[in-house]
Amino acid sequence: MIIETNELTKNYGKKTALREVSFTMGRGVFGLLGPNGAGKSTLMKILSCLLKPTSGTALVDKHDTVKDPSEVRKLIGVIPQEYNLYNRLNPTEFLEYMLLLSGKAPNKKHVEEMLERVNLSSVKKQKIGSFSGGMKQRLVVAQALVHDPQVILADEPTAGLDPEERVRFRNLFSEIGLEKTVLLSTHITEDITASTKNLFVLNHGSLVFSGQVQDFVQKAEGKIWTTVVKNQAWEAFKGENLIISFMILPESNDIEVRFVPGKRNPPEGSHAIIPTLEDAYMLMIHQNDWKEA
Ligand code: ADP
Ligand code: MG
């Protein structure tokens, strides 16, 4: 196993951000899905040796992140959720510097290739300070890859990207996953659907699912229903059922809704539908009884 955690727990004072999280990862892309505050960044920071767990262990290629951080750092490339770049450098200088910090010899050709790969060749002489958000994000990806690590830890890398960049990024991660291990954290289900079948779901610091996307989705089978609700009946309907999503229909102003029926039988005229990952995820977030043994 390339990454292995054993009962990883992190408390910030009285707040438990991660609770006894155990999982393993081999090669490929693994999605880490969870709402804001679930503990994704905390887990990423522990794996990146930036934060020590309160208890439990994390191993990268059998090296302990607490006992052996210098070995772990050589093996990983990190795309943090928040970062500061050197605004006065150009991307070529920046990548050469990052390569140097990782203990590898500066290599102009390799840096050029890296810039090509993330589509920044045309701006290689421009100061980073002048870059757009998407360009900075691409540079952060290049920085994570430049020393050719085995493992990429990417914490919400698609946040703040426009749709085209988002698609390009997902494809880039799929490509990297052919050779390496990628842990991709996100709160957007589409990021998962587009890049991997391997899924971890975190909620309130606990790992509530680990396995294949289709098995997670299957848990919601038969639970998600749809119907059209008369506009004047909407308030009452909302009170009795868990709403996943809804839209107002043009002309009639009635409401088409995906929902989980409340305690009573599903209302007349509604029928169960094949759930999507988003349906299953919404259901998991809203239902406490989803915690796995
Ligand atoms: P995510 O990345 O999934 O949004 P985080 O790992 O950032 O979640 O945070 C998990 C929980 O820990 C949240 O409730 C957050 O408020 C809390 N937390 C994160 N960092 C700190 C910190 N440095 N001090 C105190 N609480 C923190
Ligand atoms: Mg985060």
Coordinates of C-alpha atoms and ligand atoms in Angstrom, one line a residue:
M1 CA 0.0 0.0 0.0
I2 CA 1.3 3.4 -0.9
I3 CA -0.7 5.3 1.8
E4 CA -2.0 3.8 5.0
T5 CA -3.5 5.4 8.0
N6 CA -4.4 3.8 11.3
E7 CA -7.0 5.3 13.6
L8 CA -5.8 8.8 12.7
T9 CA -7.3 11.3 15.1
K10 CA -6.7 15.1 15.3
N11 CA -8.1 17.4 18.0
Y12 CA -7.8 21.1 17.9
G13 CA -8.3 21.9 21.5
K14 CA -11.7 20.4 22.3
K15 CA -12.7 20.1 18.7
T16 CA -12.2 16.7 17.0
A17 CA -11.5 17.4 13.3
L18 CA -10.6 13.7 12.5
R19 CA -11.8 10.7 14.4
E20 CA -10.0 7.3 14.1
V21 CA -9.7 7.4 10.3
S22 CA -8.2 4.2 8.8
F23 CA -7.8 3.6 5.1
T24 CA -5.3 2.3 2.5
M25 CA -4.6 3.5 -1.0
G26 CA -2.7 1.9 -3.8
R27 CA -2.0 3.4 -7.2
G28 CA -4.6 5.5 -9.1
V29 CA -6.8 8.4 -8.3
F30 CA -8.8 8.4 -5.1
G31 CA -11.5 11.0 -4.4
L32 CA -11.9 12.4 -0.9
L33 CA -15.4 13.8 -0.7
G34 CA -16.8 15.8 2.2
P35 CA -18.6 19.0 3.1
N36 CA -16.8 22.1 4.4
G37 CA -15.5 21.3 7.9
A38 CA -15.5 17.5 7.3
G39 CA -11.7 17.3 8.0
K40 CA -10.4 17.0 4.5
S41 CA -7.6 19.6 4.9
T42 CA -6.7 18.3 8.3
L43 CA -6.1 14.8 6.8
M44 CA -4.2 16.3 3.8
K45 CA -2.0 18.3 6.2
I46 CA -1.2 15.3 8.3
L47 CA -0.3 13.3 5.1
S48 CA 1.9 16.2 4.0
C49 CA 3.8 16.3 7.4
L50 CA 2.5 19.8 8.1
L51 CA 0.5 18.7 11.1
K52 CA 1.0 16.0 13.7
P53 CA -1.9 13.7 14.5
T54 CA -3.2 13.7 18.1
S55 CA -3.1 9.9 17.9
G56 CA -2.8 7.2 15.3
T57 CA -0.4 7.0 12.4
A58 CA -0.1 7.8 8.7
L59 CA 2.4 6.0 6.5
V60 CA 3.5 7.0 3.0
D61 CA 5.3 4.1 1.3
K62 CA 5.9 2.6 4.8
H63 CA 7.5 5.9 6.1
D64 CA 5.8 7.4 9.1
T65 CA 4.8 11.1 8.6
V66 CA 5.8 11.9 12.2
K67 CA 9.0 9.8 12.6
D68 CA 10.3 10.1 9.0
P69 CA 9.0 13.4 7.5
S70 CA 12.1 14.0 5.3
E71 CA 11.6 10.7 3.5
V72 CA 7.8 11.3 3.2
R73 CA 8.4 14.8 1.7
K74 CA 10.5 13.3 -1.1
L75 CA 7.7 11.0 -2.0
I76 CA 4.8 13.5 -2.1
G77 CA 3.8 16.5 -4.2
V78 CA 1.3 18.8 -2.4
I79 CA -1.4 21.1 -3.9
P80 CA -2.6 22.9 -0.8
Q81 CA -6.0 24.5 -0.5
E82 CA -4.4 27.8 0.4
Y83 CA -1.0 28.9 -0.7
N84 CA 1.3 31.9 -1.2
L85 CA 3.4 32.1 -4.4
Y86 CA 6.5 34.2 -5.0
N87 CA 4.9 37.0 -6.9
R88 CA 8.2 38.6 -8.0
L89 CA 9.5 35.4 -9.7
N90 CA 8.5 34.2 -13.1
P91 CA 7.2 30.6 -13.3
T92 CA 10.5 29.3 -14.7
E93 CA 12.4 30.7 -11.7
F94 CA 9.8 29.5 -9.3
L95 CA 9.9 25.9 -10.5
E96 CA 13.7 25.8 -10.6
Y97 CA 13.7 27.1 -7.0
M98 CA 11.1 24.4 -6.0
L99 CA 13.2 21.7 -7.7
L100 CA 16.3 22.9 -5.7
L101 CA 14.3 22.9 -2.4
S102 CA 13.3 19.2 -3.1
G103 CA 17.0 18.3 -3.3
K104 CA 17.1 17.7 -7.0
A105 CA 19.4 19.3 -9.5
P106 CA 18.0 22.2 -11.5
N107 CA 17.0 21.0 -14.9
K108 CA 15.9 23.7 -17.4
K109 CA 14.5 21.2 -19.9
H110 CA 12.4 19.4 -17.3
V111 CA 11.0 22.8 -16.0
E112 CA 10.1 23.7 -19.6
E113 CA 8.2 20.4 -20.0
M114 CA 6.4 21.0 -16.8
L115 CA 5.3 24.5 -17.9
E116 CA 4.2 23.0 -21.2
R117 CA 2.1 20.3 -19.4
V118 CA 0.1 22.9 -17.4
N119 CA -0.2 25.2 -20.3
L120 CA 2.0 28.1 -19.0
S121 CA 4.7 28.1 -21.6
S122 CA 3.5 31.3 -23.2
V123 CA 3.9 33.2 -19.9
K124 CA 7.1 31.7 -18.7
K125 CA 8.9 35.1 -18.5
Q126 CA 6.0 36.9 -16.8
K127 CA 5.9 37.7 -13.1
I128 CA 3.7 35.3 -11.1
G129 CA 2.1 38.4 -9.5
S130 CA 0.4 39.2 -12.8
F131 CA -1.2 35.8 -13.1
S132 CA -5.0 35.1 -12.9
G133 CA -6.3 32.6 -10.3
G134 CA -6.5 29.8 -12.8
M135 CA -2.9 30.4 -14.0
K136 CA -1.7 30.4 -10.3
Q137 CA -3.5 27.2 -9.7
R138 CA -1.9 25.6 -12.7
L139 CA 1.5 26.7 -11.4
V140 CA 0.8 25.1 -8.1
V141 CA 0.1 21.8 -9.9
A142 CA 3.4 22.1 -11.7
Q143 CA 5.1 22.8 -8.4
A144 CA 3.6 19.6 -7.0
L145 CA 4.8 17.5 -9.9
V146 CA 8.2 19.1 -10.6
H147 CA 10.3 16.7 -8.5
D148 CA 8.4 13.7 -9.9
P149 CA 6.8 12.4 -6.7
Q150 CA 5.0 9.1 -6.4
V151 CA 2.1 10.6 -4.5
I152 CA 0.0 13.8 -5.3
L153 CA -2.0 15.2 -2.5
A154 CA -4.5 17.7 -4.0
D155 CA -6.7 19.7 -1.6
E156 CA -9.7 21.1 -3.4
P157 CA -7.7 21.9 -6.5
T158 CA -10.7 22.7 -8.7
A159 CA -12.2 25.3 -6.4
G160 CA -12.4 28.7 -8.1
L161 CA -11.6 27.4 -11.6
D162 CA -13.9 28.2 -14.6
P163 CA -15.6 25.2 -16.3
E164 CA -13.0 24.8 -19.0
E165 CA -10.1 24.8 -16.5
R166 CA -12.0 22.5 -14.3
V167 CA -12.4 19.9 -17.1
R168 CA -8.7 20.3 -18.1
F169 CA -7.7 19.7 -14.4
R170 CA -9.7 16.6 -14.0
N171 CA -8.2 15.2 -17.1
L172 CA -4.7 16.1 -15.9
F173 CA -5.4 14.2 -12.6
S174 CA -6.7 11.2 -14.5
E175 CA -3.5 11.2 -16.6
I176 CA -1.2 11.5 -13.5
G177 CA -3.2 8.7 -11.9
L178 CA -2.0 6.3 -14.6
E179 CA 1.4 6.2 -13.0
K180 CA 1.0 7.7 -9.5
T181 CA -1.2 7.8 -6.5
V182 CA -3.5 10.8 -6.4
L183 CA -5.6 11.8 -3.4
L184 CA -8.1 14.5 -4.6
S185 CA -10.2 16.2 -2.0
T186 CA -13.3 18.1 -3.1
H187 CA -16.8 18.9 -2.0
I188 CA -18.1 18.8 -5.6
T189 CA -19.5 15.4 -6.6
E190 CA -18.8 16.1 -10.3
D191 CA -15.0 16.2 -9.6
I192 CA -15.3 12.6 -8.4
T193 CA -17.6 11.3 -11.2
A194 CA -15.2 12.8 -13.8
S195 CA -12.0 11.5 -12.4
T196 CA -12.3 8.3 -10.4
K197 CA -14.3 5.3 -9.1
N198 CA -12.4 5.1 -5.8
L199 CA -14.1 7.0 -3.1
F200 CA -13.6 8.1 0.5
V201 CA -16.3 10.1 2.1
L202 CA -15.6 12.2 5.3
N203 CA -18.3 13.7 7.4
H204 CA -17.8 15.4 10.8
G205 CA -14.3 14.0 11.0
S206 CA -15.3 10.4 10.5
L207 CA -14.7 8.2 7.4
V208 CA -18.3 7.2 6.6
F209 CA -17.5 5.4 3.3
S210 CA -14.6 3.8 1.6
G211 CA -15.0 1.9 -1.6
Q212 CA -16.3 2.2 -5.1
V213 CA -18.5 5.1 -6.2
Q214 CA -21.2 2.7 -7.5
D215 CA -21.5 1.0 -4.1
F216 CA -21.9 4.4 -2.4
V217 CA -24.6 5.4 -4.8
Q218 CA -26.3 2.0 -4.3
K219 CA -26.9 2.9 -0.7
A220 CA -29.4 5.5 -1.9
E221 CA -31.3 3.2 -4.2
G222 CA -35.0 3.2 -3.6
K223 CA -34.7 6.2 -1.2
I224 CA -34.7 9.1 -3.7
W225 CA -38.1 10.0 -5.2
T226 CA -39.5 12.6 -7.6
T227 CA -42.8 14.3 -8.1
V228 CA -44.3 17.6 -9.2
V229 CA -45.8 19.6 -6.3
K230 CA -48.4 22.3 -6.7
N231 CA -47.0 25.7 -5.9
Q232 CA -49.5 26.2 -3.0
A233 CA -48.6 22.8 -1.5
W234 CA -44.9 23.4 -1.5
E235 CA -44.5 24.8 2.0
A236 CA -46.2 21.8 3.5
F237 CA -44.3 19.4 1.3
K238 CA -41.0 20.9 2.4
G239 CA -41.9 20.4 6.0
E240 CA -42.6 16.7 5.6
N241 CA -39.8 15.5 3.3
L242 CA -36.1 15.9 2.9
I243 CA -35.5 18.0 -0.3
I244 CA -32.5 17.1 -2.4
S245 CA -33.1 19.5 -5.2
F246 CA -36.0 21.3 -6.9
M247 CA -36.9 23.5 -9.8
I248 CA -39.8 25.7 -10.7
L249 CA -41.5 24.6 -13.9
P250 CA -42.1 27.3 -16.4
E251 CA -45.8 28.3 -17.1
S252 CA -47.5 26.3 -14.4
N253 CA -45.1 27.5 -11.6
D254 CA -45.4 24.1 -10.0
I255 CA -42.3 22.5 -8.5
E256 CA -40.4 19.5 -9.7
V257 CA -38.6 18.0 -6.8
R258 CA -36.1 15.2 -5.9
F259 CA -36.6 14.2 -2.3
V260 CA -36.4 11.6 0.4
P261 CA -39.9 10.8 1.8
G262 CA -40.5 11.7 5.4
K263 CA -41.9 9.2 7.8
R264 CA -45.2 8.8 6.0
N265 CA -45.6 7.0 2.7
P266 CA -44.3 8.9 -0.4
P267 CA -47.0 11.2 -1.6
E268 CA -49.3 9.9 -4.4
G269 CA -48.0 10.5 -7.9
S270 CA -44.3 10.3 -6.9
H271 CA -42.0 7.6 -8.0
A272 CA -38.5 6.3 -7.0
I273 CA -35.6 7.2 -9.3
I274 CA -32.2 5.9 -10.0
P275 CA -30.0 7.9 -7.6
T276 CA -26.8 9.9 -8.7
L277 CA -23.7 10.3 -6.6
E278 CA -25.0 13.8 -5.7
D279 CA -28.3 12.3 -4.4
A280 CA -26.4 9.7 -2.3
Y281 CA -24.0 12.3 -1.0
M282 CA -26.8 14.7 0.0
L283 CA -28.6 11.8 1.7
M284 CA -25.5 10.9 3.6
I285 CA -24.9 14.4 4.8
H286 CA -28.4 14.7 6.1
Q287 CA -28.8 11.3 7.6
N288 CA -26.9 10.3 10.7
D289 CA -27.6 6.6 10.4
W290 CA -25.2 6.3 7.4
K291 CA -22.1 5.7 9.5
E292 CA -20.5 2.4 8.6
A293 CA -19.6 -0.2 11.1
Ligands
ADP1 P1 -12.4 20.7 5.4 O1 -11.1 20.9 4.8 O2 -13.0 19.4 5.1 O3 -13.3 21.9 5.2 P2 -10.8 21.1 7.9 O4 -9.9 20.0 8.0 O5 -10.3 22.4 7.4 O6 -12.1 20.7 7.0 O7 -11.5 21.4 9.3 C1 -12.1 20.4 10.1 C2 -12.7 21.0 11.4 O8 -11.6 21.4 12.2 C3 -13.6 22.2 11.1 O9 -14.6 22.2 12.1 C4 -12.6 23.4 11.4 O10 -13.3 24.5 11.8 C5 -11.7 22.8 12.4 N1 -10.3 23.4 12.3 C6 -9.5 23.3 11.3 N2 -8.3 23.9 11.5 C7 -8.4 24.4 12.8 C8 -7.5 25.1 13.7 N3 -6.3 25.4 13.2 N4 -7.9 25.3 14.9 C9 -9.1 25.0 15.3 N5 -10.0 24.3 14.6 C10 -9.7 24.0 13.3
MG2 MG -10.4 22.2 3.4

